[in-house]
């Protein structure tokens, strides 16, 4: 019977504060826009030092859970900003998924994003226009003399970030932003292995055509071709190192 129960590791006072704030958020006793109780209130309520409260708030601020306003106090943000530390990105780095998993993940997420772009066509005319502008600038860069891989990479990443915004779904846009942040280096490096972004331009043109024609199947095929191209670049890079 004793084996059913294991002694739990004692929590640090900082963890106690973080868990306390999380519980208030989970139970909606703290909501976006509301001010977090003061250091002294938290300290007395949880029986921890004010220093522990201060340290916990710094950690929560780094993750974008709270917003510290000097001279005013600490608040729960009304909208999700970009945290100093992205929890999903950090966990991905620790997990270090293999190339097959990454390819499957990108295909699944990007197909869902493009399908939302097509579904929300009444809401995303502005973003569709930005995608068209991005493609026009990409094409101009292909025709210009002395264009660099870095310039093509910048437009490539911009294309994907606009795509995420065009989904008009806050949760999906946030997840896709994380995806692009995670893959940014590998996407950028792929432009050192192609001439004037030719393959990327072709893949993006096919995605745009699927969006223009509101054709999910065409868009899906374009996404698969685009990610397969990226996977091939990654495979080649790994076997040459």
Coordinates of C-alpha atoms in Angstrom, one line a residue:
X1 CA 0.0 0.0 0.0
X2 CA 2.8 2.4 0.8
X3 CA 4.1 2.1 -2.8
X4 CA 0.9 3.8 -3.9
X5 CA 1.9 7.1 -2.3
X6 CA 5.1 8.9 -3.1
X7 CA 6.4 11.9 -1.2
X8 CA 6.0 15.0 -3.4
X9 CA 8.9 17.3 -3.9
X10 CA 8.4 20.5 -1.9
X11 CA 7.6 23.5 -4.1
X12 CA 9.7 26.6 -4.0
X13 CA 8.0 29.8 -2.9
X14 CA 8.3 31.2 -6.4
X15 CA 6.4 28.1 -7.7
X16 CA 3.8 28.6 -5.1
X17 CA 3.2 32.2 -6.3
X18 CA 3.1 31.1 -10.0
X19 CA 0.6 28.3 -9.2
X20 CA -1.5 30.8 -7.2
X21 CA -1.7 33.2 -10.2
X22 CA -2.5 30.3 -12.6
X23 CA -5.3 29.1 -10.3
X24 CA -6.8 32.6 -10.3
X25 CA -6.7 32.7 -14.1
X26 CA -8.1 29.2 -14.5
X27 CA -11.0 29.9 -12.2
X28 CA -11.5 33.4 -13.9
X29 CA -11.0 35.2 -10.6
X30 CA -8.4 37.2 -12.6
X31 CA -9.4 38.2 -16.1
X32 CA -7.8 40.2 -19.0
X33 CA -7.4 43.8 -18.1
X34 CA -7.6 43.3 -14.3
X35 CA -4.9 44.4 -11.9
X36 CA -3.0 41.6 -10.1
X37 CA -3.1 41.9 -6.3
X38 CA -0.1 43.8 -4.9
X39 CA 3.1 42.2 -3.7
X40 CA 2.1 42.6 -0.1
X41 CA -1.3 41.1 -0.6
X42 CA 0.1 38.0 -2.4
X43 CA 2.9 37.7 0.1
X44 CA 0.5 37.7 3.1
X45 CA -2.1 35.6 1.3
X46 CA 0.4 32.8 0.3
X47 CA 2.8 33.1 3.2
X48 CA 5.8 33.8 1.1
X49 CA 8.3 36.7 0.9
X50 CA 7.8 39.8 -1.2
X51 CA 11.1 38.9 -3.0
X52 CA 9.5 35.5 -4.1
X53 CA 6.5 37.4 -5.4
X54 CA 8.7 39.8 -7.3
X55 CA 10.7 36.9 -8.9
X56 CA 7.5 35.1 -9.8
X57 CA 6.1 38.1 -11.6
X58 CA 9.3 38.5 -13.6
X59 CA 9.0 34.9 -14.8
X60 CA 5.3 35.4 -15.6
X61 CA 6.1 38.6 -17.5
X62 CA 8.7 36.8 -19.6
X63 CA 6.0 34.3 -20.6
X64 CA 3.6 37.1 -21.4
X65 CA 1.2 36.0 -18.7
X66 CA 1.3 39.3 -16.8
X67 CA 2.3 42.9 -17.8
X68 CA 4.3 44.9 -15.3
X69 CA 3.7 48.6 -15.5
X70 CA 6.3 50.5 -13.5
X71 CA 4.7 52.9 -11.1
X72 CA 1.2 51.5 -11.7
X73 CA 1.3 47.8 -10.9
X74 CA 0.9 44.4 -12.6
X75 CA -1.9 43.5 -14.9
X76 CA -3.3 40.6 -16.9
X77 CA -2.9 41.6 -20.6
X78 CA -6.0 42.2 -22.6
X79 CA -4.4 40.7 -25.7
X80 CA -1.6 38.2 -26.2
X81 CA 1.6 40.0 -26.9
X82 CA 4.9 38.3 -28.0
X83 CA 6.5 36.9 -24.9
X84 CA 10.2 37.1 -24.2
X85 CA 10.1 33.3 -23.9
X86 CA 7.7 31.3 -26.0
X87 CA 6.7 28.2 -24.0
X88 CA 5.9 26.0 -27.0
X89 CA 9.1 27.1 -28.8
X90 CA 11.1 26.3 -25.8
X91 CA 9.6 22.9 -25.3
X92 CA 10.1 22.1 -29.0
X93 CA 13.8 23.0 -28.7
X94 CA 14.1 20.6 -25.7
X95 CA 12.2 17.8 -27.5
X96 CA 14.2 18.2 -30.7
X97 CA 11.7 16.3 -33.0
X98 CA 13.1 14.5 -36.0
X99 CA 12.7 15.6 -39.7
X100 CA 9.8 13.3 -40.4
X101 CA 7.8 14.6 -37.4
X102 CA 8.6 18.2 -38.4
X103 CA 7.4 17.7 -41.9
X104 CA 4.2 16.1 -40.8
X105 CA 3.6 18.9 -38.3
X106 CA 4.2 21.7 -40.9
X107 CA 1.9 20.1 -43.4
X108 CA -0.9 19.6 -40.9
X109 CA -0.7 23.2 -39.6
X110 CA -0.2 24.9 -42.9
X111 CA -3.0 23.1 -44.6
X112 CA -5.3 24.1 -41.7
X113 CA -4.1 27.8 -42.0
X114 CA -4.8 28.0 -45.7
X115 CA -8.2 26.3 -45.4
X116 CA -9.1 29.0 -42.8
X117 CA -7.8 31.7 -45.2
X118 CA -10.2 30.3 -47.9
X119 CA -13.1 29.9 -45.4
X120 CA -12.7 33.5 -44.1
X121 CA -12.4 35.2 -47.5
X122 CA -15.0 37.8 -46.5
X123 CA -12.9 39.0 -43.6
X124 CA -9.4 38.8 -45.1
X125 CA -9.4 40.9 -48.2
X126 CA -6.7 43.2 -46.8
X127 CA -4.4 40.3 -46.0
X128 CA -5.0 38.7 -49.4
X129 CA -3.9 42.0 -50.9
X130 CA -0.7 41.9 -48.8
X131 CA 0.0 38.4 -50.0
X132 CA -0.3 39.6 -53.6
X133 CA 2.0 42.5 -52.9
X134 CA 4.5 40.1 -51.3
X135 CA 4.5 37.9 -54.4
X136 CA 5.0 41.0 -56.6
X137 CA 8.0 42.1 -54.6
X138 CA 9.4 38.6 -54.6
X139 CA 9.1 38.5 -58.4
X140 CA 10.8 41.9 -58.7
X141 CA 13.6 40.6 -56.5
X142 CA 14.1 37.6 -58.8
X143 CA 14.6 40.0 -61.7
X144 CA 16.9 42.4 -59.9
X145 CA 20.7 42.1 -60.2
X146 CA 22.7 41.0 -57.1
X147 CA 19.7 39.9 -55.0
X148 CA 20.8 38.0 -51.9
X149 CA 19.5 34.9 -50.2
X150 CA 18.7 36.9 -47.1
X151 CA 16.4 39.2 -49.1
X152 CA 14.5 36.3 -50.5
X153 CA 14.3 34.7 -47.0
X154 CA 12.9 37.9 -45.5
X155 CA 10.0 37.9 -48.1
X156 CA 9.5 34.2 -47.7
X157 CA 9.0 34.6 -43.9
X158 CA 6.8 37.6 -44.4
X159 CA 4.6 35.6 -46.8
X160 CA 4.0 33.0 -44.1
X161 CA 3.3 35.5 -41.4
X162 CA 0.7 37.3 -43.5
X163 CA -0.8 33.9 -44.2
X164 CA -1.2 33.4 -40.5
X165 CA -2.9 36.7 -40.1
X166 CA -5.2 36.0 -43.0
X167 CA -6.6 32.9 -41.2
X168 CA -8.5 35.4 -39.0
X169 CA -8.5 32.9 -36.1
X170 CA -6.6 34.2 -33.1
X171 CA -5.6 30.7 -31.8
X172 CA -4.4 29.4 -35.1
X173 CA -2.6 32.6 -35.9
X174 CA -0.7 32.4 -32.6
X175 CA 0.2 28.7 -33.2
X176 CA 1.3 29.5 -36.8
X177 CA 3.4 32.4 -35.6
X178 CA 5.2 30.0 -33.2
X179 CA 5.7 27.5 -36.1
X180 CA 7.3 30.2 -38.3
X181 CA 9.5 31.3 -35.4
X182 CA 10.6 27.7 -34.9
X183 CA 11.3 27.1 -38.6
X184 CA 12.7 30.6 -39.4
X185 CA 16.4 29.5 -39.5
X186 CA 15.8 26.5 -41.7
X187 CA 13.5 28.4 -44.0
X188 CA 16.1 31.1 -44.3
X189 CA 18.9 28.6 -45.0
X190 CA 16.9 27.0 -47.8
X191 CA 17.5 30.2 -49.9
X192 CA 21.2 29.4 -50.0
X193 CA 20.4 26.2 -51.9
X194 CA 18.2 27.7 -54.7
X195 CA 18.7 30.2 -57.4
X196 CA 16.9 33.5 -56.9
X197 CA 14.2 31.9 -54.8
X198 CA 12.9 30.1 -57.9
X199 CA 11.4 27.1 -56.1
X200 CA 9.9 29.1 -53.2
X201 CA 8.3 31.5 -55.7
X202 CA 6.8 28.6 -57.6
X203 CA 5.4 27.0 -54.3
X204 CA 4.0 30.4 -53.1
X205 CA 2.4 31.0 -56.5
X206 CA 0.6 27.7 -56.2
X207 CA -0.6 28.5 -52.7
X208 CA -1.8 32.0 -53.9
X209 CA -3.7 30.4 -56.8
X210 CA -5.5 28.0 -54.4
X211 CA -6.5 31.0 -52.3
X212 CA -7.5 33.1 -55.3
X213 CA -9.7 30.4 -56.6
X214 CA -11.0 29.4 -53.1
X215 CA -9.9 25.9 -53.9
X216 CA -8.9 23.9 -50.7
X217 CA -7.6 20.9 -52.7
X218 CA -5.3 23.0 -54.9
X219 CA -4.1 24.8 -51.8
X220 CA -3.5 21.5 -50.0
X221 CA -1.4 20.2 -52.9
X222 CA 0.6 23.4 -53.0
X223 CA 1.3 23.2 -49.2
X224 CA 2.5 19.6 -49.5
X225 CA 4.8 20.5 -52.5
X226 CA 6.1 23.5 -50.5
X227 CA 6.9 21.5 -47.4
X228 CA 8.3 18.6 -49.3
X229 CA 10.7 21.1 -50.9
X230 CA 11.7 22.4 -47.5
X231 CA 12.1 18.8 -46.2
X232 CA 14.4 18.0 -49.1
X233 CA 16.6 21.0 -48.3
X234 CA 16.8 20.0 -44.7
X235 CA 17.7 16.4 -45.6
X236 CA 20.5 17.5 -47.9
X237 CA 21.8 19.9 -45.3
X238 CA 22.0 17.1 -42.7
X239 CA 23.8 14.6 -44.9
X240 CA 26.4 17.1 -45.9
X241 CA 27.3 17.9 -42.3

